[in-house]
Amino acid sequence: MKKGIVSKMYPLSKLIIALLLGITSIVVHQWQFGYFVVLPVMFMLALVDGKFKSYSKKVLSAMIIFFLFIFLVQAFFTPSSNIIWEWKFLKLSVEGLDKALNLTSTISVFLTTLLLVFETTNITDLMVSLQKTGMPNSAAYVFLASLQMIPEMSKRSKVIMQAQRARGIETEGNMWVRTKAFFPTLSPLIISSITDIGDKAATLEARAFSSSNPNSFYRDLSARRIDKILPWLILLACVLYMVWVFVPGIGGM
Amino acid sequence: MKKYFGTMTLILIPIAIAVNFIGGQLASILKLPMYLDMIGTILVAAVAGPVPAMVAGGVTNLILGLSSPTWIPYAIVQIACGAVAGYAAQKGAFKSFKWTALTSIGIWAAALLTAVPITTILFGGIAGGGGGSVITAFFLTTGQGLWESVASSALITETVDKFLSTFIVFFLVRSLPVSTLVKFPLGKMYVKDSE
Amino acid sequence: MKALEVKNLSFKYLIGKEKVFENLSLSINKGELVAIIGRNGSGKTTLCNLLRGFIPHLTQGDLEGDILLYDDSILKMDLSDLSDKIGYIFQNPFIQISGIKETVYEEIGFGLENLGVPRDEMIRRIEEIIKLLKIEDLKDKHPAELSGGQRQRVAIASILAMDPEILIIDEPTSQLDPKGTEEIFEIIKILKEQNKTIILVEHKIDLIAEYADRVILLNDKNIVFDGTTSEILSKEDVMSYGTNLPQIAKLGIEYNNKVEKLSKIPSVLEEAVEVFKDKV
């Protein structure tokens, strides 16, 4: 399968760009940046990369209800004298609306950029790119092992729960009954996993896990010229934008 | 440097992270009004001390963040709770019932002191999409300010949650085989205790 | 030439009440396939762990004496630095994956990455091992989705990729079906042909009779018998230490005791043919 332009990018460069945009949105505090610049660009990139459907599903499901709540709380409950609409205890204010817009705009920058990074990046590749910049082996291990461990343990927990049900442990009923079902389901799983750690440690050491040699990598990742330049270009753009916003006489506020 | 902890502790961390996930998942399958998503973190704290527990807690939320990035700031909550639990464990807190109870209060306080500001400042009072938000909204309609509303909402959900999680760990440590327990930095503490 | 040497070893686990070994000495020569037998709890796995340095580096205990790898003390060496010298295959196939790789191919490369083997060399060695163990069909699969037998072969491949001269194989087939067992012994045969030094713990005594050069019987904190395979596996006494003998040896012993004296108690088929050919 051919990789899209975002998927092809060096993982670390993508992550840096995402964080640069996030920081910029916090600093400039203009809701237009999130809603009119970053959000449309990210959706466009997802489209170009051929990931539009799964990406937009993730973004929307993360945003809609969350943002609705924020708007409700901020727009109606921010103390203000500038009320534009009122119904019983609900008072919609200009300041509240402005605050909600700014807040959700910043959140949307982080959400849309990071989700695009994770959608278009293999996590092992991301780890390799971080390891190449000096992140310790053990950090990559913790991350990657967790990602494999979670679905595996989840599968086992469901098996155990069924077995416990078959043995007559109630998993439905009042809250006390359900709370009591929690421990016998979780504890065998935890105890057996921890008991295996001794052998797992030996397994890893048998593969030179704590070797003092510097690691080499099977995944042949390297940053292309564009991957090295682009974060700097974005940084420059962000700085220029901030100057435009903050320096009197140049523009903005 | 390739390693900051012993290999045993290092392998424990991903298991603990998975336990955090499975705990949360089970709590929702069993429809419990709690998160129970910190049992792994507290368990690492009990057998390996604060730093590994902070790593386990922090990475839990980073991984959650891969699918919903709004969870990432709450890594601070896990890190703070891991630190408190780990420090208490180093002092031997998990050896006695009474001190475990006090530790659970410490963890609870750490969770509140970190979660409330994050929810209020970063997310305008709405907890990363979690169940507490409805309760927050309720308190708001009663005329309380945003900070008070978020705090009262968190009080209700956090209290039972942290108490239960800490005691589950108290019993788990006692169910682990001695031969495994002694391989962890703080493990010997619990073996002497049982003799 | 001595590859491994155990000198006056005494050992007790931290949480154990009794010593596992008392003043045990042993040397293993380069290129030998040594089988370790003995009843459950006689210390076979403990000895393997000591020879690889897992004890005392990972599991602590009270240890006296010394263990040498070509004159260097394993007790003083770094655990991971031993990886390309002594390989270790475990009994349980399910814990033997790194847990962080997405394909068998990368799983085999894990040890090489840790050793810092350059990428070209790494690929060359992975390909070589895959071919040697005939696991081409597995290389793109996820390590967590393999059967027990497949996992055991991948575990062996992952260790062999690091090209250790000595291999410790602890009951590799105890959790496998007959087909899986056969495949593992096929591999052991290949390794023997490559002149690797192999220390094998195995309960299937007929397989030991067929493959081992030398047999060591452990009992009560020490070695009871140590000699060539045909010498040890024809001793009737072996059975009094809770270990079985090959069917052929049992037949020979019965014949020898009840019918007529044999020139030699056979332990494998060829020997039996030799011994019995004048009798019939």
XYZ file of C-alpha atoms in Angstrom:
728
model
C 0.000 0.000 0.000
C 1.308 3.426 -0.907
C 1.832 5.768 2.009
C 0.264 9.215 2.031
C 2.349 12.357 2.489
C 1.577 12.634 6.186
C 2.161 8.935 6.837
C 5.498 9.158 5.041
C 6.759 11.928 7.293
C 9.347 11.232 9.975
C 7.380 10.516 13.194
C 9.365 12.855 15.393
C 8.941 15.783 12.961
C 5.178 15.265 12.988
C 5.069 15.229 16.763
C 7.182 18.391 17.021
C 4.948 20.235 14.553
C 1.836 19.168 16.477
C 3.292 20.486 19.721
C 4.442 23.737 18.086
C 0.916 24.410 16.860
C -0.528 23.563 20.266
C 1.807 25.927 22.093
C 1.104 28.671 19.575
C -2.622 28.353 20.124
C -2.161 28.721 23.888
C 0.073 31.780 23.449
C -1.917 33.729 20.852
C -5.271 32.973 22.462
C -7.274 33.625 19.307
C -10.084 31.214 18.606
C -9.825 31.827 14.862
C -6.424 30.059 14.827
C -7.904 26.748 15.899
C -11.189 26.888 14.042
C -10.145 28.616 10.819
C -6.523 27.492 10.381
C -5.509 24.299 12.174
C -8.789 22.385 12.073
C -9.429 22.731 8.323
C -5.771 22.068 7.497
C -5.719 18.879 9.570
C -8.886 17.585 7.941
C -7.423 18.390 4.532
C -4.199 16.553 5.361
C -6.196 13.553 6.557
C -8.103 13.629 3.270
C -4.910 13.822 1.203
C -3.404 10.993 3.241
C -6.440 8.791 2.607
C -7.345 8.588 6.295
C -10.285 11.000 6.248
C -13.017 8.629 7.342
C -11.401 7.077 10.415
C -9.740 10.362 11.345
C -12.866 12.488 11.230
C -14.759 9.849 13.158
C -12.180 9.974 15.929
C -12.000 13.759 16.008
C -15.746 14.259 16.018
C -16.412 11.635 18.668
C -13.745 13.216 20.874
C -15.030 16.755 20.327
C -18.779 17.027 19.945
C -20.218 16.196 23.365
C -17.136 17.493 25.149
C -17.328 20.867 23.403
C -21.075 21.068 23.876
C -20.603 20.710 27.633
C -17.828 23.297 27.683
C -19.991 25.745 25.749
C -22.922 25.188 28.095
C -20.849 25.650 31.227
C -18.697 28.546 30.014
C -21.210 30.479 27.985
C -23.958 30.327 30.565
C -22.136 30.342 33.867
C -19.304 32.838 33.375
C -20.133 35.731 35.696
C -20.780 38.812 33.576
C -22.967 41.843 33.260
C -23.060 41.646 29.487
C -26.027 39.319 29.158
C -27.389 38.760 25.674
C -30.005 36.112 26.482
C -31.577 34.856 29.672
C -33.890 31.990 30.713
C -34.491 31.141 34.378
C -31.019 30.471 35.859
C -29.297 30.381 32.456
C -27.593 33.617 31.454
C -25.753 33.729 28.120
C -22.998 36.326 28.189
C -20.615 37.734 25.573
C -17.583 37.059 27.771
C -18.769 33.511 28.377
C -19.171 32.832 24.690
C -15.743 34.300 23.967
C -14.146 32.211 26.718
C -15.804 29.031 25.443
C -14.634 29.729 21.898
C -11.023 30.319 22.960
C -10.923 27.308 25.242
C -12.391 24.895 22.718
C -10.206 26.323 19.967
C -7.023 25.527 21.916
C -8.284 22.061 22.817
C -9.215 21.439 19.197
C -5.672 22.312 18.066
C -4.173 19.690 20.388
C -6.890 17.169 19.565
C -6.774 17.466 15.794
C -2.974 17.590 15.468
C -2.186 14.795 17.912
C -4.907 12.543 16.542
C -3.563 13.057 13.035
C -0.057 12.174 14.236
C -1.270 8.999 15.942
C -3.550 8.097 13.033
C -0.705 8.288 10.519
C 2.160 6.916 12.624
C 3.099 3.396 13.607
C 3.904 3.655 17.322
C 6.949 1.401 16.974
C 8.280 3.828 14.349
C 7.621 6.740 16.685
C 9.533 4.950 19.432
C 12.447 4.180 17.113
C 12.631 7.841 16.099
C 12.623 8.867 19.759
C 15.231 6.239 20.649
C 17.461 7.580 17.902
C 17.385 10.960 19.603
C 18.458 9.395 22.875
C 15.307 8.143 24.564
C 16.321 5.106 26.650
C 15.514 1.594 25.544
C 13.516 1.004 28.679
C 11.098 3.854 27.898
C 10.324 2.379 24.490
C 9.877 -1.011 26.141
C 7.355 0.335 28.655
C 5.308 1.984 25.931
C 5.322 -0.847 23.403
C 4.892 -3.639 25.943
C 1.880 -1.816 27.394
C 0.288 -1.535 23.969
C 0.548 -5.315 23.509
C -0.298 -6.128 27.110
C -3.580 -4.188 27.258
C -5.537 -6.141 24.604
C -4.036 -9.416 25.791
C -5.024 -8.867 29.418
C -8.395 -7.534 28.380
C -9.059 -10.756 26.514
C -7.977 -12.809 29.518
C -10.109 -10.748 31.918
C -13.197 -11.542 29.887
C -12.397 -15.245 29.978
C -11.927 -15.099 33.736
C -15.159 -13.189 34.191
C -17.064 -15.840 32.282
C -15.436 -18.569 34.333
C -16.314 -16.766 37.553
C -19.888 -16.370 36.374
C -20.026 -20.086 35.677
C -18.786 -20.692 39.220
C -21.716 -18.687 40.516
C -20.166 -15.290 41.200
C -22.847 -12.691 40.532
C -21.871 -9.943 38.117
C -25.290 -8.362 38.018
C -27.581 -7.089 40.731
C -27.189 -4.296 43.213
C -24.030 -2.241 43.446
C -22.554 -4.155 46.362
C -22.948 -7.435 44.456
C -21.274 -5.949 41.390
C -18.467 -4.438 43.447
C -17.812 -7.830 45.014
C -17.450 -9.375 41.551
C -14.630 -6.969 40.723
C -11.902 -8.449 42.889
C -12.175 -12.173 41.957
C -12.106 -11.195 38.294
C -9.128 -8.896 38.462
C -6.914 -10.530 41.084
C -6.144 -13.891 39.385
C -5.177 -11.972 36.281
C -2.835 -9.653 38.163
C -1.282 -12.375 40.287
C -0.553 -14.699 37.373
C 0.881 -11.846 35.302
C 3.167 -10.755 38.116
C 4.270 -14.293 38.897
C 5.482 -14.596 35.294
C 7.691 -11.508 35.592
C 10.691 -13.448 36.899
C 10.784 -15.644 33.792
C 10.064 -12.689 31.540
C 12.999 -10.809 33.016
C 15.214 -13.801 32.279
C 13.784 -13.972 28.739
C 14.678 -10.343 28.087
C 18.141 -10.688 29.597
C 18.707 -13.779 27.463
C 18.216 -11.392 24.521
C 20.766 -8.887 25.791
C 18.085 -6.431 26.904
C 20.312 -4.540 29.328
C 23.390 -4.780 27.169
C 25.614 -1.739 27.463
C 26.133 -1.644 23.680
C 24.282 1.130 21.875
C 21.144 -0.241 20.178
C 20.814 -0.775 16.455
C 17.421 -0.803 14.742
C 15.818 -3.105 12.247
C 13.338 -0.414 11.214
C 15.193 1.694 8.751
C 13.829 5.116 9.570
C 15.582 8.271 8.651
C 14.482 11.848 8.404
C 14.426 13.192 4.832
C 15.515 16.749 4.179
C 11.895 17.937 4.207
C 11.379 16.239 7.604
C 14.268 18.231 9.017
C 13.288 21.571 7.462
C 9.537 21.560 7.974
C 9.518 21.835 11.798
C 11.792 24.896 11.515
C 9.546 26.464 8.891
C 6.500 25.927 11.083
C 8.377 27.352 14.053
C 9.215 30.435 11.989
C 5.591 30.793 10.909
C 4.400 30.460 14.496
C 6.844 33.080 15.723
C 5.836 35.474 12.952
C 2.189 34.917 13.845
C 2.892 35.682 17.504
C 4.776 38.833 16.553
C 1.846 39.898 14.390
C -0.526 39.371 17.305
C 1.523 40.895 20.106
C 3.690 43.634 18.700
C 1.702 46.865 18.592
C 1.574 48.553 15.233
C 2.207 45.394 13.249
C -1.234 43.949 13.510
C -3.719 42.118 15.667
C -4.820 43.406 18.996
C 22.295 4.747 30.061
C 19.781 2.122 29.038
C 18.138 1.300 32.319
C 16.828 3.259 35.238
C 15.174 0.436 37.140
C 15.827 -3.234 37.585
C 14.459 -5.496 34.863
C 11.804 -6.874 37.229
C 10.425 -3.412 37.953
C 10.617 -2.458 34.310
C 8.491 -5.445 33.265
C 6.057 -4.763 36.088
C 5.288 -1.296 34.700
C 3.528 -2.365 31.447
C 1.583 -4.971 33.408
C 0.510 -2.272 35.856
C -0.511 -0.028 32.989
C -2.628 -2.829 31.567
C -4.123 -3.365 35.031
C -5.089 0.317 35.121
C -6.875 -0.144 31.813
C -8.551 -3.428 32.704
C -9.626 -2.053 36.094
C -11.322 0.863 34.393
C -12.828 -1.423 31.786
C -14.178 -3.878 34.371
C -15.600 -1.036 36.440
C -17.571 0.067 33.413
C -18.632 -3.483 32.455
C -19.888 -4.016 36.002
C -21.475 -0.550 35.867
C -19.702 0.633 39.005
C -19.817 4.379 39.634
C -16.017 4.446 40.008
C -12.951 4.646 37.758
C -10.760 1.991 39.420
C -8.124 2.973 36.886
C -5.231 3.415 39.301
C -4.868 -0.031 40.842
C -1.796 -0.803 38.729
C -0.130 2.480 39.647
C -0.700 1.913 43.369
C 0.485 -1.684 43.059
C 3.792 -0.558 41.503
C 4.082 2.012 44.283
C 3.615 -0.694 46.907
C 6.298 -3.060 45.588
C 8.708 -0.737 43.771
C 8.354 2.757 45.229
C 7.461 6.207 43.898
C 9.467 6.662 40.678
C 8.303 3.482 38.889
C 4.762 4.231 40.072
C 4.939 7.731 38.611
C 6.150 6.292 35.309
C 3.355 3.688 35.279
C 0.762 6.340 36.038
C 2.071 8.872 33.544
C 2.383 6.410 30.679
C -1.125 5.087 31.357
C -2.524 8.461 30.407
C -0.143 8.956 27.494
C -1.470 5.709 26.041
C -5.054 6.757 26.716
C -4.093 9.944 24.909
C -3.296 8.049 21.713
C -7.016 7.678 21.129
C -8.301 10.625 23.164
C -5.627 13.288 23.671
C -7.706 15.113 26.304
C -6.615 12.431 28.776
C -2.964 13.444 28.490
C -3.028 16.358 31.006
C -4.565 14.023 33.589
C -1.274 12.118 33.561
C -0.364 14.609 36.311
C -3.090 13.103 38.513
C -1.714 9.595 38.103
C 1.838 10.836 38.636
C 0.894 12.667 41.839
C -1.002 9.664 43.208
C 1.873 7.349 42.277
C 4.291 9.622 44.098
C 2.191 9.754 47.272
C 1.510 6.010 47.278
C 5.149 5.172 46.511
C 6.512 7.447 49.193
C 4.085 5.990 51.733
C 5.011 2.457 50.634
C 8.710 3.196 51.149
C 7.855 4.156 54.719
C 6.066 0.833 55.147
C 2.496 2.088 54.889
C 1.166 -0.982 53.071
C 2.236 -3.211 55.931
C -0.629 -2.187 58.174
C -4.333 -1.764 57.649
C -4.413 1.589 59.434
C -1.591 3.134 57.402
C -3.076 1.812 54.188
C -6.278 3.643 55.061
C -4.310 6.838 55.706
C -2.422 6.361 52.434
C -5.697 6.112 50.578
C -6.627 9.507 52.007
C -3.282 10.872 50.810
C -3.847 9.471 47.325
C -7.346 10.873 47.313
C -6.057 14.326 48.282
C -3.352 14.176 45.602
C -5.974 13.234 43.021
C -8.278 16.081 43.998
C -5.530 18.701 44.191
C -4.388 17.872 40.661
C -7.587 16.849 38.887
C -9.675 19.862 39.920
C -7.291 22.525 38.560
C -6.772 20.588 35.313
C -10.499 20.230 34.727
C -11.229 23.813 35.663
C -8.366 25.618 33.945
C -7.695 23.488 30.877
C -11.146 22.180 30.137
C -13.425 24.858 31.563
C -14.957 22.530 34.122
C -15.621 19.522 31.923
C -13.590 16.473 32.905
C -12.091 15.140 29.682
C -15.487 13.718 28.712
C -15.763 11.657 31.902
C -18.847 10.969 34.007
C -18.070 13.681 36.548
C -19.215 16.361 34.110
C -22.900 15.721 34.583
C -22.499 16.111 38.316
C -20.480 19.310 37.757
C -23.327 20.683 35.678
C -25.738 19.806 38.455
C -23.761 21.721 41.063
C -23.485 24.676 38.705
C -27.264 24.904 38.411
C -27.500 25.026 42.210
C -25.679 28.332 41.986
C -22.179 27.275 43.058
C -19.119 28.728 41.335
C -17.213 26.672 38.768
C -14.307 25.715 41.078
C -16.643 24.618 43.869
C -18.798 22.659 41.447
C -15.883 20.782 39.919
C -14.493 20.083 43.386
C -17.772 18.777 44.790
C -18.262 16.601 41.745
C -14.756 15.166 42.081
C -15.232 14.597 45.816
C -18.081 12.212 45.215
C -16.459 10.145 42.466
C -12.933 10.100 43.893
C -13.498 9.198 47.533
C -14.796 5.651 47.301
C -12.662 5.034 44.220
C -9.298 5.729 45.851
C -10.193 3.987 49.082
C -11.216 0.814 47.261
C -8.223 0.882 44.885
C -5.743 1.217 47.736
C -7.245 -1.662 49.669
C -7.348 -3.896 46.608
C -3.593 -3.346 46.390
C -3.223 -4.049 50.124
C -4.773 -7.485 49.558
C -3.037 -8.121 46.227
C 0.403 -7.677 47.772
C -0.526 -10.317 50.312
C -1.638 -12.737 47.581
C 1.615 -12.601 45.608
C 3.987 -15.561 45.892
C 6.906 -14.782 48.199
C 9.464 -15.930 45.619
C 8.203 -13.233 43.220
C 7.703 -10.575 45.844
C 11.314 -10.656 47.059
C 12.569 -9.765 43.590
C 11.039 -6.278 43.772
C 12.749 -3.376 45.525
C 10.221 -3.109 48.361
C 9.035 -6.724 48.258
C 11.091 -8.013 51.186
C 9.222 -5.639 53.456
C 6.028 -7.677 53.109
C 7.749 -11.025 53.516
C 9.295 -10.171 56.876
C 5.926 -8.891 57.889
C 4.255 -12.244 57.338
C 6.867 -14.248 59.191
C 38.503 -27.868 26.067
C 36.331 -26.917 29.003
C 33.607 -24.496 27.982
C 31.893 -24.308 31.355
C 33.206 -25.269 34.722
C 31.437 -25.389 38.068
C 33.733 -25.367 41.075
C 32.630 -26.497 44.545
C 29.232 -24.900 44.185
C 26.829 -24.600 47.083
C 23.580 -22.742 46.697
C 20.482 -21.907 48.689
C 17.576 -19.735 47.505
C 16.875 -16.619 49.539
C 13.493 -17.949 50.614
C 14.380 -21.663 50.643
C 15.099 -23.524 53.846
C 17.423 -26.163 52.435
C 20.400 -25.959 50.115
C 19.777 -26.965 46.503
C 23.423 -27.896 45.892
C 26.256 -28.760 48.203
C 29.816 -28.707 46.931
C 28.946 -29.599 43.348
C 31.675 -29.653 40.716
C 31.241 -30.204 37.000
C 32.855 -29.354 33.726
C 31.331 -29.294 30.289
C 33.476 -29.615 27.207
C 33.163 -27.625 24.034
C 30.899 -29.271 21.457
C 29.319 -31.710 23.898
C 25.585 -32.374 24.193
C 25.059 -32.946 27.880
C 21.686 -34.054 29.196
C 20.769 -33.324 32.800
C 18.282 -35.704 34.368
C 16.872 -36.233 37.834
C 13.587 -36.248 39.689
C 11.469 -33.113 40.097
C 13.077 -30.799 42.592
C 16.557 -32.238 42.106
C 17.775 -28.830 40.924
C 17.955 -29.239 37.133
C 16.472 -25.838 36.358
C 18.421 -24.224 39.199
C 21.650 -25.568 37.716
C 20.708 -24.210 34.283
C 19.936 -20.817 35.797
C 23.293 -20.819 37.567
C 25.168 -21.735 34.385
C 23.541 -18.789 32.568
C 24.024 -16.368 35.467
C 20.281 -15.767 36.027
C 21.215 -16.865 39.511
C 22.580 -14.823 41.258
C 22.046 -11.857 38.899
C 18.234 -12.010 38.783
C 17.347 -14.380 41.596
C 19.362 -13.968 44.730
C 20.488 -16.562 47.193
C 23.457 -17.764 49.233
C 26.119 -18.929 46.835
C 29.551 -20.394 47.428
C 32.037 -21.641 44.881
C 32.447 -20.374 41.337
C 31.181 -20.878 37.786
C 33.580 -20.274 34.938
C 33.025 -19.639 31.250
C 36.409 -20.271 29.635
C 38.186 -19.251 32.852
C 36.107 -16.102 33.457
C 33.741 -16.104 36.408
C 30.095 -15.815 35.304
C 29.275 -14.491 38.752
C 31.250 -11.345 37.991
C 30.065 -10.882 34.396
C 27.234 -8.680 33.195
C 24.096 -10.703 32.510
C 23.382 -9.194 29.120
C 26.981 -9.466 27.983
C 26.611 -13.226 28.255
C 23.774 -13.224 25.695
C 25.934 -13.850 22.646
C 27.959 -16.453 24.518
C 25.359 -18.580 26.298
C 21.855 -18.895 24.889
C 18.935 -20.034 27.015
C 15.689 -21.653 25.921
C 12.965 -21.813 28.555
C 10.369 -24.404 29.362
C 7.330 -22.141 28.970
C 6.853 -21.076 25.348
C 4.329 -18.415 26.304
C 6.592 -16.109 28.264
C 9.414 -16.266 25.762
C 8.509 -13.349 23.558
C 9.755 -9.825 23.978
C 6.177 -8.546 24.012
C 7.105 -5.477 21.976
C 7.527 -6.729 18.406
C 4.885 -6.859 15.713
C 6.265 -9.681 13.572
C 8.255 -12.864 14.117
C 10.916 -11.402 11.835
C 11.431 -8.423 14.135
C 11.139 -10.643 17.187
C 14.133 -12.649 15.992
C 16.002 -9.384 15.501
C 15.296 -8.119 19.039
C 18.447 -9.565 20.620
C 20.564 -8.323 17.722
C 19.176 -4.805 18.133
C 20.088 -4.886 21.801
C 23.589 -6.080 20.971
C 23.887 -3.232 18.487
C 24.518 -5.501 15.488
C 24.500 -3.328 12.321
C 21.291 -3.561 10.269
C 22.745 -5.380 7.229
C 24.348 -8.000 9.413
C 21.136 -8.246 11.444
C 19.042 -8.982 8.352
C 21.578 -11.508 7.122
C 21.453 -13.385 10.422
C 17.660 -13.272 10.713
C 17.267 -14.664 7.178
C 19.851 -17.347 7.875
C 18.128 -18.518 11.059
C 14.680 -18.498 9.448
C 16.028 -20.732 6.717
C 17.906 -22.991 9.112
C 14.863 -23.585 11.318
C 12.473 -23.672 8.342
C 10.103 -21.075 9.784
C 9.577 -19.033 6.612
C 5.813 -19.454 7.045
C 5.888 -17.701 10.417
C 8.052 -14.692 9.701
C 5.269 -12.151 9.042
C 2.974 -13.368 11.819
C 2.416 -11.577 15.109
C 4.458 -13.340 17.822
C 1.503 -13.281 20.228
C -0.687 -15.196 17.778
C 1.431 -18.330 17.499
C 0.814 -21.785 18.953
C 3.017 -23.178 21.724
C 5.189 -25.166 19.334
C 5.571 -22.255 16.942
C 6.486 -19.950 19.804
C 9.116 -22.360 21.030
C 10.698 -22.474 17.576
C 10.633 -18.677 17.352
C 12.194 -18.472 20.822
C 14.994 -20.772 19.697
C 15.434 -18.741 16.517
C 15.651 -15.521 18.548
C 18.405 -16.969 20.705
C 20.281 -18.592 17.803
C 20.294 -15.306 15.895
C 22.736 -14.017 18.502
C 24.933 -16.987 17.607
C 25.873 -18.180 21.096
C 28.405 -20.984 21.236
C 26.748 -22.598 24.240
C 23.026 -23.338 24.518
C 21.107 -24.210 27.645
C 17.767 -25.771 26.805
C 15.482 -26.362 29.773
C 12.668 -28.845 29.076
C 11.819 -27.299 25.718
C 9.096 -29.801 24.899
C 7.290 -30.320 28.202
C 4.362 -28.163 27.082
C 4.316 -29.324 23.465
C 2.455 -32.013 21.582
C 4.341 -34.890 19.862
C 4.622 -32.974 16.595
C 6.008 -29.922 18.387
C 8.460 -32.126 20.270
C 9.666 -33.724 17.075
C 10.257 -30.319 15.477
C 12.299 -29.118 18.449
C 14.498 -32.206 18.367
C 15.007 -31.728 14.643
C 16.460 -28.351 15.569
C 18.596 -29.780 18.354
C 20.010 -32.216 15.817
C 20.936 -29.344 13.504
C 22.605 -27.504 16.373
C 24.593 -30.558 17.278
C 25.782 -30.798 13.697
C 26.933 -27.188 13.989
C 29.071 -28.312 16.905
C 27.356 -26.154 19.509
C 27.847 -26.974 23.163
C 24.407 -27.944 24.431
C 23.090 -28.480 27.937
C 19.674 -30.088 27.764
C 17.156 -30.817 30.478
C 14.538 -33.249 29.204
C 12.192 -35.839 30.662
C 11.710 -37.790 27.439
C 14.473 -40.267 28.114
C 14.303 -42.040 24.751
C 15.151 -38.781 23.049
C 18.086 -38.246 25.397
C 19.365 -41.737 24.591
C 19.230 -40.853 20.930
C 20.788 -37.377 20.997
C 22.972 -36.849 24.091
C 26.719 -37.512 24.271
C 26.782 -37.448 28.014
C 24.267 -37.726 30.845
C 24.396 -36.196 34.295
C 22.015 -37.408 36.993
C 21.254 -35.021 39.825
C 19.998 -36.137 43.195
C 20.148 -34.825 46.744
C 22.201 -31.649 46.217
C 24.822 -33.212 43.999
C 25.681 -35.283 40.940
C 25.166 -39.026 41.363
C 26.099 -40.246 37.905
C 28.108 -38.559 35.197
C 29.211 -40.449 32.116
C 28.565 -41.261 28.469
C 24.944 -41.704 27.496
C 25.181 -45.428 26.867
C 27.012 -45.922 30.143
C 24.495 -44.073 32.311
C 21.290 -45.015 30.540
C 22.014 -48.705 30.922
C 22.406 -48.563 34.696
C 19.514 -50.138 36.558
C 20.252 -47.853 39.565
C 19.182 -44.805 37.572
C 15.570 -45.831 38.089
C 15.922 -45.684 41.862
C 16.526 -41.928 41.564
C 13.078 -41.252 40.180
C 14.174 -41.200 36.553
C 13.058 -43.441 33.767
C 15.295 -45.460 31.439
C 14.791 -45.923 27.685
C 12.454 -48.806 26.800
C 15.341 -50.557 25.071
C 17.541 -50.351 28.164
C 14.701 -51.702 30.310
C 14.327 -54.633 27.939
C 18.074 -55.245 28.077
C 18.124 -55.159 31.873
C 15.179 -57.566 32.115
C 16.806 -59.930 29.616
C 20.149 -59.656 31.395
C 18.633 -60.415 34.813
C 16.117 -63.097 33.848
C 17.295 -64.789 30.669
C 21.041 -64.573 30.160
C 23.929 -62.185 30.613
C 24.402 -59.614 27.860
C 27.751 -58.273 26.733
C 26.333 -54.788 27.233
C 23.011 -53.189 28.189
C 21.798 -51.323 25.060
C 20.169 -47.883 25.333
C 19.366 -47.176 21.668
C 18.074 -49.274 18.820
C 21.414 -49.736 17.002
C 23.081 -50.999 20.164
C 20.221 -53.393 20.772
C 20.580 -54.783 17.270
C 24.299 -55.244 17.863
C 23.807 -56.940 21.250
C 20.928 -59.188 20.271
C 21.967 -60.182 16.764
C 23.757 -63.364 17.916
C 21.021 -64.243 20.392
C 18.239 -64.940 17.974
